[in-house]
Amino acid sequence: MLVCHANRPVSGDVLAQAAWPSAAPSPSTFRWHLHRLRATVGDRLVRRGDGHMLRVADDELDALRFTRWVQRAAAEPAERALALLDQALALWRGAPYSGLDDLEDIRVEAAALQETRLGAIEARAKALMSLGRFAECASDMATAVAGQPLRESFVELWLRALAAAGRPAEALRLYGRTRAKLVDELGVEPSGPLRRLHEELLRHEPAPRLLPPDVYAFTGRTQELGVLDRLLHGPADVAVISGVGGVGKSGLALRWAHRSRDHFPDGQLYADLGQHTAADVLPRFLAVLGVILVPEDHDARIALYRQVLAERRMLIVLDNASGSVDVEPLLPGAAGCVTVVTGRSRFERLVTACGASLIQLDVLPPADAALLLSRIARIEPGHAVPLVELCARLPLALRVAGARLVTRPGWTPETLAARLTEERRLDELRAGELDVRASLEAGYQELPDAERVLFERLGLLPVPTFTAWMAAALLMVPVSTGGDLLERLAERQLLQPEGLDIAGQERYRFHDLIRLLARERAGTGPAQDSVRDRFLSCLLALVKDACEGEYAGGFRLLDSGAPHWRPRGRVLPDEPMRWMAAELETLLAGIHHAAELGHAAMCWDLALAGVRLFEIHGQFVDWEQTSRLALRVCRDHDESRGAGAMLASLSAVEGFQYRREKSLALAEEALPLLDESSVKALTLANLSAAELRLGDAESALAHLTQAVSIAARLGDTLSEAILLARLALLQGGDPRPMLDKAMKLAAGNTRVSSLIAMSDLLASVRAGRHAYAETLSIRILDDVRRYGDRVMEREALCLRADSLIALERPAEAAACLRRAHELAVIQNVPLEVRRITAVLETRCLPTAESPARHAPRM
């Protein structure tokens, strides 16, 4: 009883009833027998609550070993499954629990084990059939049927093995005996599968089984297998599996085909359309379908093929097809058969005309990738993890890595990982006939000239994703043409569509290993350098156009003199900063790339243009890192004007993070390097804000006044408006006249008008006009949320909370502060996080800070 319930507690009453069925023993007798049993098995016998439990390991109990091996065999290809099933069945020595079947629990367990054994015998026979060992299978099934004469699945396997071994007459006699036994003893006819097999035997035409062997160590793809399973019962009878080379399209198709073959009693057809055309395949298919005279005419062959399939239930696997046109001649003409197509194409025509189910196959998830590699290499999944991303989770690359580890004694996963981190990664991902580069390159070799050049030049770019304007810059073509060419590369699975970004642009990405191939094919030299330079020039021109369009000439940026190149066609949407946000990663990559190339002017010009985006979204880390990088490059190349601009930029970002001493020092260092410009005016304002915070109000007022004068002389009305609003709060007296003037200067620009309104809001809070401030804050928050200024949203929420606390509405104030706290954390402003936390905890009104709390915009 304890072994039957191994590793599970059994109550004392159940044990007593089993051992003493006629009369319960005394407690002392029961304890004495337990004591004797414990003396035999040791500390394996333990108390668990009111019961007792026998602890055993999986490899100690034959029943557990048997069940585990049978389960493992179900997930393995035929050869490995056969070895596991032989191990499992070798454990049997007659009936399980022999002589104890008068106990109900043991009788149920014994019956379950017997049923699992019969399933294992059946699975073993199927494995033998898959391996072509028909005579051996027939001999084994003769023994199995002798013990289970009415088990129809056994009889069917015996019939199939006899027919495949060239003994159809014996198979027909066996069917007759089985039918008679079923009718005499049970009063029923044989089941449908057995009757259909009998009809096949009578025709002397065994169902064709053309599938290649199943894929070893197939892993994952549960969802995709589920989509294919719906073909067995749903309205669709065609599925297409699309994806990049080496992603496992053929493996998925073959795994499902083998798993589902019992649903296709009339057989399975298979053709590799990467090696043969439909015209080559049709005669072979017709021959195995029993057609003796194959027509010469191609259309007549198609018609006959569909006629032959019309009354059959068959699976057709068409592997490595290049497109819908290649597949269509081999599609059945009527429902009943199922077709699975694989290839790099997206097979739009099959999807739209045939209603085909589309499975877009991507790389494996990390856990499945590690499991696949561990099974191939015969290592623990944890040891495979470092290699998974180096193989980009591509199944073919993982199989190559596993093969290299298995076939090279002494290599460890760390050895291979070190080799894969080198530039020659694609060279390392090759083992015999398995070659990742060759698989990926197949699509590249077929490209027309324009697509091929674009593919190579995309490999030169350090950006994570691509859009139409980038393709236009690389090839010097219109934006619309660049978009068309990107889509053609995506159709050939050399790019992966990412969908529309927030600016409405279609974005594409490389698979990691395809990017390596593109980089290889791009090469190096002056021509490649000029392509990179043109991309950076285009990025700079568009970023500056976005700033110009957003601020209508305000905040006039310095010009580095770096070249500008603009593509033909519209790129920027009506909201240019939305495009800037969509291209954030492109901008960051461009700044770093310009630095790597030593293009100091381009580097600092891009970094300065990016400040508009960084400050609006509170991306202070990106702002500071790019400015410091550009400053280093400027100093390395004696670019003093750019150094001044980057020092000014760093002063601004320090101010936004309330690090006043650093902001002041950087502003003082920047000013001697700056000509009279909007950047100089804003730097003076940053200096003023830091001085005021540090207690030097007189210098703060003088520098802010000087900043206003410079903006006015330059005619930069937007900078002048913002600086006037700052001055209105600093100079004392009634700020209203100066705020009104600032609002007029900012008229027509929503962003700058919101900045002026922020000064009005702060002035109102300081003056105790909390009802007006609360109303004004709602309007400001509506505006800044619409165009995504998260920094101003945080500042407006804090000021609104000040008014709500004063108006005795603490719950609403707390809600505002919680959102402001969330934004401060995202923006990495620790001082503001602590200040907001303190207000939330105390629910008291903080002292309104000086106007320097709100840093001027750079």
XYZ file of C-alpha atoms in Angstrom, residues 671 681 684-685 687-688 691 698-708:
18
model
C 29.424 81.575 -21.461
C 20.491 83.815 -23.478
C 22.388 83.172 -18.694
C 18.919 82.217 -17.472
C 23.024 80.835 -14.397
C 20.400 83.189 -12.927
C 22.412 82.026 -8.379
C 21.183 90.559 -7.246
C 23.369 88.620 -9.715
C 20.401 86.457 -10.650
C 18.341 89.508 -11.605
C 21.205 91.050 -13.595
C 21.898 87.898 -15.594
C 18.225 87.234 -16.326
C 17.777 90.845 -17.501
C 20.810 90.434 -19.795
C 19.286 87.205 -21.159
C 16.008 88.992 -22.025
